Coordinates of C-alpha atoms and ligand atoms in Angstrom, one line a residue:
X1 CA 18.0 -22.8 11.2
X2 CA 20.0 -21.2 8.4
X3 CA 17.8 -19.3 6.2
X4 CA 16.6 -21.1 3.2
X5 CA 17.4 -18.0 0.2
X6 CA 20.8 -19.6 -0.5
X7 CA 18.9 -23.2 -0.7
X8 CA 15.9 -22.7 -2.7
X9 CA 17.0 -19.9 -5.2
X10 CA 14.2 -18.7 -7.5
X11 CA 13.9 -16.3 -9.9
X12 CA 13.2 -12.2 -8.3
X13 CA 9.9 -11.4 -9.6
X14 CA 10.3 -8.3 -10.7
X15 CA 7.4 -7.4 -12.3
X16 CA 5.3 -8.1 -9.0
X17 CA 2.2 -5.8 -8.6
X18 CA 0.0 -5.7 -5.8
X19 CA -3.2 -4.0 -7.6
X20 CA -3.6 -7.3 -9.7
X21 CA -1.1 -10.3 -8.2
X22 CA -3.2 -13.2 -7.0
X23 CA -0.6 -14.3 -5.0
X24 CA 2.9 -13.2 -3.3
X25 CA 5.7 -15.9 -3.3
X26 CA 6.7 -18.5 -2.3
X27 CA 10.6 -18.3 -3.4
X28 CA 10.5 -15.1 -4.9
X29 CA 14.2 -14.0 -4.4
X30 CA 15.0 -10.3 -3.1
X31 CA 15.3 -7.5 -5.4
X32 CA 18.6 -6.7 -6.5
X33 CA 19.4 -3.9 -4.3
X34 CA 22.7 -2.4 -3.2
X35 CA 21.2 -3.5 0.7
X36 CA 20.9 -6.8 0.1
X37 CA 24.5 -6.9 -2.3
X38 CA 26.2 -5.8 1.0
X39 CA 24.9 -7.2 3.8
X40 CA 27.1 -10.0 4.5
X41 CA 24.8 -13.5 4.8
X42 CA 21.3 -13.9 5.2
X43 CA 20.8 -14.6 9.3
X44 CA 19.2 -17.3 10.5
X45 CA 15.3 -17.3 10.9
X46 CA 12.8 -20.7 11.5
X47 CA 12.3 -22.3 8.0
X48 CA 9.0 -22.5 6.3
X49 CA 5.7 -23.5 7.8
X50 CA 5.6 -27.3 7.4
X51 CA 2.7 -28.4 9.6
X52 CA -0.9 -27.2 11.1
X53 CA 0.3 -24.9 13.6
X54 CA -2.0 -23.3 16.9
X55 CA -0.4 -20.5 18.2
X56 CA -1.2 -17.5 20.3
X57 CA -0.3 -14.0 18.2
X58 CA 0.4 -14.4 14.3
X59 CA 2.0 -11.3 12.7
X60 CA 1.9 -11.4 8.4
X61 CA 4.9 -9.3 7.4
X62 CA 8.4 -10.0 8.4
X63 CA 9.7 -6.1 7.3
X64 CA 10.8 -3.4 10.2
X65 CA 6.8 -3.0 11.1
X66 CA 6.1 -6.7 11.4
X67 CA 9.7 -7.6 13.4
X68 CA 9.6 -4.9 15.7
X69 CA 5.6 -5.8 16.9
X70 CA 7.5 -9.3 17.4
X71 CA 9.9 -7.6 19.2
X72 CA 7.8 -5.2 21.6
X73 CA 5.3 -8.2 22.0
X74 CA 7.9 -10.3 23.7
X75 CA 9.9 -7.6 25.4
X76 CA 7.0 -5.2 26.8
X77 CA 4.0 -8.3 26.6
X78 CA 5.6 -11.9 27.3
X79 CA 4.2 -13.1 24.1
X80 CA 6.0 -14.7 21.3
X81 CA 4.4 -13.7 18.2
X82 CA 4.7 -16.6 15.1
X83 CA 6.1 -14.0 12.1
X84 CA 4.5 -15.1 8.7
X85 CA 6.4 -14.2 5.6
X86 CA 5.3 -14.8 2.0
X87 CA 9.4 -14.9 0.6
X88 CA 12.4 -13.9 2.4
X89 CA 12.6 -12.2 5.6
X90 CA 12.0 -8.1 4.9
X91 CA 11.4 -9.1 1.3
X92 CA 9.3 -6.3 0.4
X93 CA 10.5 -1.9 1.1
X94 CA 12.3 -3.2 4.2
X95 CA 15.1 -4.0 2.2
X96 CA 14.4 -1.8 -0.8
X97 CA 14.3 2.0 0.8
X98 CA 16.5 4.5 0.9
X99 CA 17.5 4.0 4.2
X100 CA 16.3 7.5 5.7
X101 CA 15.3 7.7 8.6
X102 CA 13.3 11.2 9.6
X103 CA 11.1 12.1 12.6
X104 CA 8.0 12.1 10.5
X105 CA 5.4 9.2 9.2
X106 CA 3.0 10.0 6.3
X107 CA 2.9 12.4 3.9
X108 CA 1.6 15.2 5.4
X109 CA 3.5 18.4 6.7
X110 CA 3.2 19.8 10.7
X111 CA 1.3 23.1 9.1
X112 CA -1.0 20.4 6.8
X113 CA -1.5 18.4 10.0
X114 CA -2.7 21.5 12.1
X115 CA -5.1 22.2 8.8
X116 CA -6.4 18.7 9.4
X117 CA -6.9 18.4 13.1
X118 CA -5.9 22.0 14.6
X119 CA -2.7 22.7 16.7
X120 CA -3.2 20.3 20.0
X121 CA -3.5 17.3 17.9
X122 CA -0.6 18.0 15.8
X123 CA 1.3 18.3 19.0
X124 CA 0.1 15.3 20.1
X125 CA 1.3 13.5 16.7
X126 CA 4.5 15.6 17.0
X127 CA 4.9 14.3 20.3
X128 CA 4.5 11.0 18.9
X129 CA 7.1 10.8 16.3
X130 CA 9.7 12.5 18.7
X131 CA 9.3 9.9 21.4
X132 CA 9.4 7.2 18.5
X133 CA 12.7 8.8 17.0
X134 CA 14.2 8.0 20.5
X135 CA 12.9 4.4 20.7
X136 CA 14.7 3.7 17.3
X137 CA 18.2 5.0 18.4
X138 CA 17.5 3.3 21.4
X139 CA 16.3 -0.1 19.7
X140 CA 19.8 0.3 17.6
X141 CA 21.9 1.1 20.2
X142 CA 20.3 -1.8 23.5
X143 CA 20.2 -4.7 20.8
X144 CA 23.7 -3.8 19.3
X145 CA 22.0 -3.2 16.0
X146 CA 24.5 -2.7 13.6
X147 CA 23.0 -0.6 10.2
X148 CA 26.2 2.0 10.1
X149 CA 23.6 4.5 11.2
X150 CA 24.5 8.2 9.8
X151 CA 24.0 10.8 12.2
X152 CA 23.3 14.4 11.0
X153 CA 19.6 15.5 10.6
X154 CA 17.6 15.9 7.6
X155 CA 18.3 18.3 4.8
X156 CA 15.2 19.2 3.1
X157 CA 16.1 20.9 -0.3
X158 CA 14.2 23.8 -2.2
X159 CA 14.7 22.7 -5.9
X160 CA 13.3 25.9 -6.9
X161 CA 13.0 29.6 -5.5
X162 CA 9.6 29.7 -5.6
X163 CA 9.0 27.1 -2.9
X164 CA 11.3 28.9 -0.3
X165 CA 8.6 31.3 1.3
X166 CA 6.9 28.0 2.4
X167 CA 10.0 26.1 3.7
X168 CA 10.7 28.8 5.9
X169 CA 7.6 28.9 7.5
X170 CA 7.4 25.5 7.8
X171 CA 10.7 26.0 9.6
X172 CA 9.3 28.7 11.8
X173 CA 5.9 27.2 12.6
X174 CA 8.7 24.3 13.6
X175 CA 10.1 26.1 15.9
X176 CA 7.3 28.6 17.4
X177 CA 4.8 25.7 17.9
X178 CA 6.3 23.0 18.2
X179 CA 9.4 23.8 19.7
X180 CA 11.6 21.8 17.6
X181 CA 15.3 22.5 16.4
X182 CA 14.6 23.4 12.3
X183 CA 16.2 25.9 10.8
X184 CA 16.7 27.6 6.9
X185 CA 20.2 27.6 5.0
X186 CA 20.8 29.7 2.2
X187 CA 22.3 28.2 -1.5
X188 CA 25.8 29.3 -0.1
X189 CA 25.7 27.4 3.4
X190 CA 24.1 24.5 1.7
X191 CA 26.8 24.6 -0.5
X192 CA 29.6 25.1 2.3
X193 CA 28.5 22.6 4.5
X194 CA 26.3 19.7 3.3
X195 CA 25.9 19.5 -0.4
X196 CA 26.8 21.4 -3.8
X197 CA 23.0 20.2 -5.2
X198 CA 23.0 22.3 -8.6
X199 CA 18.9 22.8 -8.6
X200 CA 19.7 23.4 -4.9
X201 CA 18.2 27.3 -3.7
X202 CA 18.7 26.7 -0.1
X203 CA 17.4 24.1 2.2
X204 CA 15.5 23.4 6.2
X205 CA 17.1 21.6 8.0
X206 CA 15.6 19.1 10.6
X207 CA 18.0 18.1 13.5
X208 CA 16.5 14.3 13.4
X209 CA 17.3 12.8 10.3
X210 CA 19.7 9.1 10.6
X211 CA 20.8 7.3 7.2
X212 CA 21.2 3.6 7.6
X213 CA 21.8 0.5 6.0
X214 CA 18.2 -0.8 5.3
X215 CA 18.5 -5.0 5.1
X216 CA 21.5 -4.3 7.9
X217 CA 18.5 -2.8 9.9
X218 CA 16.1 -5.5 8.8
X219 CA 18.5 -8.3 9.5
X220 CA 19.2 -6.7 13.2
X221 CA 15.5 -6.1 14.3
X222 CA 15.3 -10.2 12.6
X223 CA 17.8 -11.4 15.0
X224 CA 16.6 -9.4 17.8
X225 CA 13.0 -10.9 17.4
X226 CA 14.2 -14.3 17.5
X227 CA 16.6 -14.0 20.5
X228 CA 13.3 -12.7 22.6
X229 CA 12.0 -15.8 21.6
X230 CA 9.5 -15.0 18.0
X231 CA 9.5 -17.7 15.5
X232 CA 10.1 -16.3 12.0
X233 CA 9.1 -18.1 8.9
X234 CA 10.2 -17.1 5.4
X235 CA 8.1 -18.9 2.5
X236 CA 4.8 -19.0 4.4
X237 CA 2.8 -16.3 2.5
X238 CA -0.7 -16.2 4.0
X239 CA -3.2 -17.4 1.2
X240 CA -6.2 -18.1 2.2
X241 CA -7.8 -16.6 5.8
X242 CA -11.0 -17.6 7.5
X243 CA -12.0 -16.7 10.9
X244 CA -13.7 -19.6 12.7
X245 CA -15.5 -19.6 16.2
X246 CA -12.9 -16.5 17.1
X247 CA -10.1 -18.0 15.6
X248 CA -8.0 -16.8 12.7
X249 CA -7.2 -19.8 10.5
X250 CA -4.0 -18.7 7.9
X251 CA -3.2 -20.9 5.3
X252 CA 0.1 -21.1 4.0
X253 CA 1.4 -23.4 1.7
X254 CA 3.0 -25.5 4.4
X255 CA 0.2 -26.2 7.0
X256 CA -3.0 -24.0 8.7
X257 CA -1.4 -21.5 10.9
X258 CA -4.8 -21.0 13.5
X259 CA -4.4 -18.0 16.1
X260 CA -6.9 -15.8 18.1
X261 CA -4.9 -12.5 17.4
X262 CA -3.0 -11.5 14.3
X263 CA -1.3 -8.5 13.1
X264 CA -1.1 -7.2 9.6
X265 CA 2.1 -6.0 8.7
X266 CA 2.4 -6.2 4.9
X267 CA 2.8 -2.8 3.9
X268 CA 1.8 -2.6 0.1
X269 CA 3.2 -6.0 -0.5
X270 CA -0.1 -7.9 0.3
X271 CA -2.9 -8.9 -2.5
X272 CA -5.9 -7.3 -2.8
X273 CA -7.3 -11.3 -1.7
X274 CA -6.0 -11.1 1.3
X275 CA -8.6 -9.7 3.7
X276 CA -11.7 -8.7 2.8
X277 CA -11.8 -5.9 5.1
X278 CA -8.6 -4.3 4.4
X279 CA -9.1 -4.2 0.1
X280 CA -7.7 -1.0 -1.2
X281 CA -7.7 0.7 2.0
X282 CA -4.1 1.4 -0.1
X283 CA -2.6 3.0 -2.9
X284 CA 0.4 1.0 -4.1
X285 CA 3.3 3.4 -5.8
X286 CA 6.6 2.6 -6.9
X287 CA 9.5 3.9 -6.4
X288 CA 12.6 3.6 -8.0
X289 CA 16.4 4.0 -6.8
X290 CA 19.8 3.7 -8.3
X291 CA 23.1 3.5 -6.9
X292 CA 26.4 4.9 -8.8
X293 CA 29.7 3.0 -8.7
X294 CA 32.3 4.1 -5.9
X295 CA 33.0 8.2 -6.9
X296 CA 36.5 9.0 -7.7
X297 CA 38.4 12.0 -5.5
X298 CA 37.4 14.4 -8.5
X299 CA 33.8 13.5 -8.6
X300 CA 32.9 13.8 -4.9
X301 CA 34.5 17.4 -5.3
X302 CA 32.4 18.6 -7.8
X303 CA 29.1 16.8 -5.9
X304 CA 30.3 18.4 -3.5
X305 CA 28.3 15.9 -0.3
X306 CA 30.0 16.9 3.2
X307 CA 27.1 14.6 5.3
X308 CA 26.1 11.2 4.8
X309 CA 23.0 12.2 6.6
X310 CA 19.7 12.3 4.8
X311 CA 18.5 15.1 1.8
X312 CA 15.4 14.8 0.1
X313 CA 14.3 17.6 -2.5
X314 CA 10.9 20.3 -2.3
X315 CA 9.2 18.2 -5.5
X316 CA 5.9 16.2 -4.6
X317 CA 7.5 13.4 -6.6
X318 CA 10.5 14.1 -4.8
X319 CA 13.9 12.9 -4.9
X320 CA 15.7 11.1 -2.0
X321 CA 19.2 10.9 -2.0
X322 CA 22.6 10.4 0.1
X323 CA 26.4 9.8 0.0
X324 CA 26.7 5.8 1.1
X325 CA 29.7 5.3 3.3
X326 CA 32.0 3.7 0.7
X327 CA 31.5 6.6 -2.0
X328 CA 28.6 5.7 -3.8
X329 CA 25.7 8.2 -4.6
X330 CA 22.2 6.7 -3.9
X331 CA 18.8 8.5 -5.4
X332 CA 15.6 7.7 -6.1
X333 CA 12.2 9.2 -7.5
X334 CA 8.7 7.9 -8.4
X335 CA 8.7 5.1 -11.4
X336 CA 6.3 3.2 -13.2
X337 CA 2.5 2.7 -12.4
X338 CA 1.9 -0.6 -13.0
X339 CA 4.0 -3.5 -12.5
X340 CA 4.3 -4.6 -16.0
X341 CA 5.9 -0.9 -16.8
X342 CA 8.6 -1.6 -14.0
X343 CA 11.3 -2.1 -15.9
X344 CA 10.6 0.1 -19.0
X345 CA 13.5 2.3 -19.6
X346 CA 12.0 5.1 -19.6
X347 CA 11.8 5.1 -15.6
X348 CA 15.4 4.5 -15.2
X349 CA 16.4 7.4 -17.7
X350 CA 14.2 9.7 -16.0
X351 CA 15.5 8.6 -12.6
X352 CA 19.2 9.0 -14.2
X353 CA 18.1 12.4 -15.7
X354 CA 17.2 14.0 -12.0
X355 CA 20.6 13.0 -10.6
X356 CA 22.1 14.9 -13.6
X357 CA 20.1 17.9 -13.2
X358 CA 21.2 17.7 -9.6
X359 CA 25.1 17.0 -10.2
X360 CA 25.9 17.1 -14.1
X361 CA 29.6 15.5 -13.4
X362 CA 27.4 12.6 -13.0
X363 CA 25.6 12.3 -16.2
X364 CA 26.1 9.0 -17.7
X365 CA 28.3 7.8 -14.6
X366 CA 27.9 4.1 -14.2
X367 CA 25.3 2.2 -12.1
X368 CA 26.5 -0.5 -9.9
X369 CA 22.7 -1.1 -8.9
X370 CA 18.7 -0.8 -9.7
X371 CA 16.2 -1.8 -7.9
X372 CA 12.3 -0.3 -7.7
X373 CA 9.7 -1.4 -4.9
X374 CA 6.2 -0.7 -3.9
X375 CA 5.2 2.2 -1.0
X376 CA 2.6 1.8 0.8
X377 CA 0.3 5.2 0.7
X378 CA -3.0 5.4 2.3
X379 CA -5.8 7.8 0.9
X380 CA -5.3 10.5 2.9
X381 CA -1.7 10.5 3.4
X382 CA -1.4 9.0 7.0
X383 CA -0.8 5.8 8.4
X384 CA -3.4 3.9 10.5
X385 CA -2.4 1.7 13.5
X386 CA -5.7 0.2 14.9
X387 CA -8.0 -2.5 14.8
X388 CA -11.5 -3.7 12.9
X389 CA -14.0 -3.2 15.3
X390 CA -16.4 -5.8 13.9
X391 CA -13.2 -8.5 13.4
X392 CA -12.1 -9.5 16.9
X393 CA -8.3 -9.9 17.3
X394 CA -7.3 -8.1 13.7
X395 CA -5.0 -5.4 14.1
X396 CA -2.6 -3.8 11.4
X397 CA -0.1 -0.9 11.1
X398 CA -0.3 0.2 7.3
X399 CA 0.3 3.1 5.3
X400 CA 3.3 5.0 6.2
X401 CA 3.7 6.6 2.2
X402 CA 7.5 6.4 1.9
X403 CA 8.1 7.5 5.1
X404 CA 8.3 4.3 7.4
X405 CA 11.7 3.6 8.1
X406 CA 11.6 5.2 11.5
X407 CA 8.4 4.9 12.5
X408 CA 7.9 1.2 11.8
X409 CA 10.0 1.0 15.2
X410 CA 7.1 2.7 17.0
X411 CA 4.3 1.2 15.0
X412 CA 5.3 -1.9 15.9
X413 CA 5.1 -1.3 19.5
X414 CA 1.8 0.5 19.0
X415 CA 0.5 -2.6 17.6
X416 CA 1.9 -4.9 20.0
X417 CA 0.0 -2.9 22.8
X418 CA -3.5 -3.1 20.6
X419 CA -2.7 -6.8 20.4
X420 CA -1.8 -7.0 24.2
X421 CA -5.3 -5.5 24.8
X422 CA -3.1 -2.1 26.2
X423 CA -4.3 1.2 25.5
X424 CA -2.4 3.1 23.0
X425 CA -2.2 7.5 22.8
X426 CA -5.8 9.2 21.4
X427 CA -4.4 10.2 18.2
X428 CA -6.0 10.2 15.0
X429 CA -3.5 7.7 13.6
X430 CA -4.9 5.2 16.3
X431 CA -8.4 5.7 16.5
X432 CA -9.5 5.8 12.7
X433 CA -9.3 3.4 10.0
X434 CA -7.7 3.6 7.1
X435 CA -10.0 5.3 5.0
X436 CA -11.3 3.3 2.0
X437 CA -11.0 4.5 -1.9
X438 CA -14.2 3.3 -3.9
X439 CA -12.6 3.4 -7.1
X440 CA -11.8 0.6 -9.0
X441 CA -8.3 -0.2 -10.0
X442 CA -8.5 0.5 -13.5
X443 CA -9.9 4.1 -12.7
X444 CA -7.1 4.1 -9.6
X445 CA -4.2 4.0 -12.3
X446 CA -5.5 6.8 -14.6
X447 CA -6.2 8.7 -11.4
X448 CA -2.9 8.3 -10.3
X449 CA -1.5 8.7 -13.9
X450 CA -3.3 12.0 -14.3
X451 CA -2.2 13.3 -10.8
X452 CA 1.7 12.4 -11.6
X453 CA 1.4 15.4 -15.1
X454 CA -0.3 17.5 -13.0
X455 CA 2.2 17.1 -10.0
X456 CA 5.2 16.9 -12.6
X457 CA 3.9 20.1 -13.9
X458 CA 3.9 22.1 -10.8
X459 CA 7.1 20.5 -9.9
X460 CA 8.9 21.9 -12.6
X461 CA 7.6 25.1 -13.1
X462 CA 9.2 28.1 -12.0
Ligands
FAD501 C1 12.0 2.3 -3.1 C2 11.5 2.7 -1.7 C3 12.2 3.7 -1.0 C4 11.9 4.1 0.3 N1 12.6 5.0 1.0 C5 12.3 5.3 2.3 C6 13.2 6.2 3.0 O1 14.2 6.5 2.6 N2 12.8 6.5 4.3 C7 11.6 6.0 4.8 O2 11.3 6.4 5.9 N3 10.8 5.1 4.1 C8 11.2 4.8 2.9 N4 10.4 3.9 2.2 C9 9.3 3.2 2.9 C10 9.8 2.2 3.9 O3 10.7 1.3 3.3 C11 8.6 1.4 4.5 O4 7.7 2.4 5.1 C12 9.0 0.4 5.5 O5 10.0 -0.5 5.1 C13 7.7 -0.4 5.9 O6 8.0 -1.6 6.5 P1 6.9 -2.7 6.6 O7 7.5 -3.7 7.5 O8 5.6 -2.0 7.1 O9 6.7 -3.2 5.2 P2 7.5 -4.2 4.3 O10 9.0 -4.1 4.5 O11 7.1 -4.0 2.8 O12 7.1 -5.7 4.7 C14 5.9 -6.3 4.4 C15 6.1 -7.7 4.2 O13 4.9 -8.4 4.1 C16 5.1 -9.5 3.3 N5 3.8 -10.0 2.8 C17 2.9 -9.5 1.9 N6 1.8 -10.2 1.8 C18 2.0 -11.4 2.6 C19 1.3 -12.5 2.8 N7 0.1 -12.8 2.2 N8 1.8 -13.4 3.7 C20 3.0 -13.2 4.3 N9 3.7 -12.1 4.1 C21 3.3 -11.2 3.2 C22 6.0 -9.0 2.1 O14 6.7 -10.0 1.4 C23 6.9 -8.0 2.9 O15 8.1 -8.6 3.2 C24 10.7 3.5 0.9 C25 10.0 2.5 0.2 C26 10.4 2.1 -1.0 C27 9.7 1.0 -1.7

């Protein structure tokens, strides 16, 4: 069936906020990103839930994490999952990232892992988002999956002198205990050979690190998952969830969807109402990005961008940023707290004001896009793919903090085995739960509010 976006057009709600929503969709259209802009047509998926349904594996979420656990159910398991999505398919940072794909997931550092659970387990984790680097260029290349992937490692820029000591060791402890190819480039060989970044005081760079088109990758894995055999249905937000003599009854506006296992697959997209167990195991933040009309000959001089592949800068609110393959610039940074602050000037300025500082023949260039979405970051900066021990057949894969676009491939899989009743690696990312914050939202946002001036602060000083 042809998707229903073109048919039932409703307004994008932008001002969509997790913390205090009641519900998510239906008919909320996509945001207005550059991704969805040049996609080419929405692909087919199944229509809207329109009757009671009894099925065997129900996964909420139709972005990468929720397609790809469609996909690895069907391709590794036999089983084809019923995919549940509140608007259209990958409405929420599936088609709203900056498309950069690196061999990490969470927030945290190899040296802040080792801190955390000592050298063995790092190596374990690093292990982990190696083999899952390989499964998404494999997932891209089998199933023809065409998101004009960028191949060219990560560039990861020092945006001030004073954080270079720590690059490099990060680079060396890289190398010496981890064995992986990461090296240091000085201002001028940054310069020479990837990008003329004006904060820029040299740079590690990663040799895993893949731009691609985000809704092109979305709209692949969508296709995929539905060849296997996966129903998926866009306007069928889960609202109301009840688990009956071991069965999981959904309701969506269309009919009850009832299944013995579901997966959980909504990133920071999903209520706080929408399962008891899994309230603010999550810390929503937004992100905002903006896209620059096509640069002329003069203008990609003086940026100076010789890789399409992906840079991100040193700050904790850090910037993410990359040439797109027709010319345009792409950047984004943190933005607003709440929702109802999304489209206050202010964040767009700011946003506009880093790409200046970065490339001043830029300042005041024209935008041909905006867009901002939620992130999904978990209290202590890692993901969680696992179950609920006291809630038979309730599994999720939540959490990745901004950096999922790669390792949604492998979450998906991971989740597919917990849901196959397979074992999955003894990592700490497996066997934990999401840790839970005990603040209320109100006290949340100031939190948050009064971390961002103290992170800005260290940020910018010298
Ligand atoms: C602005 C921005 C920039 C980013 N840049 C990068 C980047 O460059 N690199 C990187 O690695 N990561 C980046 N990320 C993060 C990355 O996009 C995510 O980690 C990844 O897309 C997560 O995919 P997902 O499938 O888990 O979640 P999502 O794509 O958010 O999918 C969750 C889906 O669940 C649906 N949903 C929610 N509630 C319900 C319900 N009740 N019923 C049914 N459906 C429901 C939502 O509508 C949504 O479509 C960025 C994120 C944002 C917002």
């Amino acid at each position: 069936m042809q998707s229903t976006r073109k048919l039932r057009p409703a307004p994008f709600d932008p001002l969509y906020d997790p913390m205090t929503a009641r519900a998510i969709g239906p008919g909320s259209d996509y945001a207005p990103t550059y991704w969805i802009g040049t996609a080419g047509p929405a692909p087919e998926d199944d229509g809207p839930v329109t009757r009671d349904m009894d099925v065997d594996v129900a996964v909420i979420g139709s972005g990468y994490t929720g397609l790809s656990t469609a996909i690895h159910l069907a391709k590794d398991h036999g089983i084809k999952a019923t995919v549940l999505e509140a608007n259209g398919v990958a409405y929420g940072c599936s088609t709203r990232n900056g498309g950069q794909a690196q061999v990490s997931a969470g927030r945290l550092k190899r040296s802040q892992w080792i801190e955390r659970w000592g050298l063995d387990v790092a190596r374990g984790m690093h292990g982990e988002m190696v083999e899952a680097f390989d499964l998404f260029r494999g997932l891209l290349r089998d199933h023809d999956i065409r998101c004009e992937p960028q191949d060219g490692g990560h560039y990861y820029i020092a945006h001030k002198a004073s954080v270079l000591p720590a690059l490099e060791s990060e680079a060396r402890l890289l190398r010496d205990s981890f064995g992986y190819d990461a090296r240091m480039l000085s201002r001028d060989e940054l310069f020479r050979t990837a990008v003329r970044d004006h904060e820029a005081q040299g740079a590690m760079w990663e040799a895993d690190g893949v731009s691609i088109h985000a809704a092109k990758l979305a709209f692949g894995y969508l296709r995929v998952a539905r060849d296997l055999g996966a129903t998926v249905h866009p306007d069928s937000p889960v609202q109301g969830w009840e688990l009956i003599n071991g069965v999981h009854h959904l309701r969506t506006p269309g009919g009850t969807v009832r299944a013995r296992r579901v997966a959980v697959a909504t990133a920071a997209y999903a209520t706080r109402g929408l399962h008891g167990r899994l309230r603010d195991r999550l810390m929503p933040i937004m992100s905002n990005s903006i896209v620059t009309r096509v640069l002329t000959p003069s203008e990609l001089d003086a940026v100076g961008i010789r890789t399409m592949a992906p840079l991100t800068d040193t700050r904790t609110l850090r910037h993410y940023y990359r040439l797109l393959p027709d010319n345009r610039l792409q950047i984004g940074s943190r933005a607003a707290i709440t929702g109802r602050d999304a489209a206050n000037p202010a964040h767009l300025n700011g946003l506009r004001e880093g790409m200046a500082r970065k490339f001043p023949a830029l300042r005041g260039i024209e935008l041909d896009y905006s867009w901002w979405g939620w992130v999904d970051v978990s209290h202590d900066m890692m993901p969680r793919i696992t179950g609920l021990p006291d809630t038979p057949g309730l599994f999720y894969a939540l959490g990745y903090g901004g950096n999922g676009v790669m390792y949604s491939a492998m979450a998906g899989r991971r989740l597919a085995q917990l849901v196959a009743g397979k074992p999955v690696p003894d990592l700490p990312i497996f066997n934990t739960e999401l840790p839970h914050e005990g603040w209320r939202t109100p006290f949340r946002r100031l939190g948050q509010w009064g971390l961002y001036h103290l992170y800005h602060y260290r940020d910018e000083r010298k």
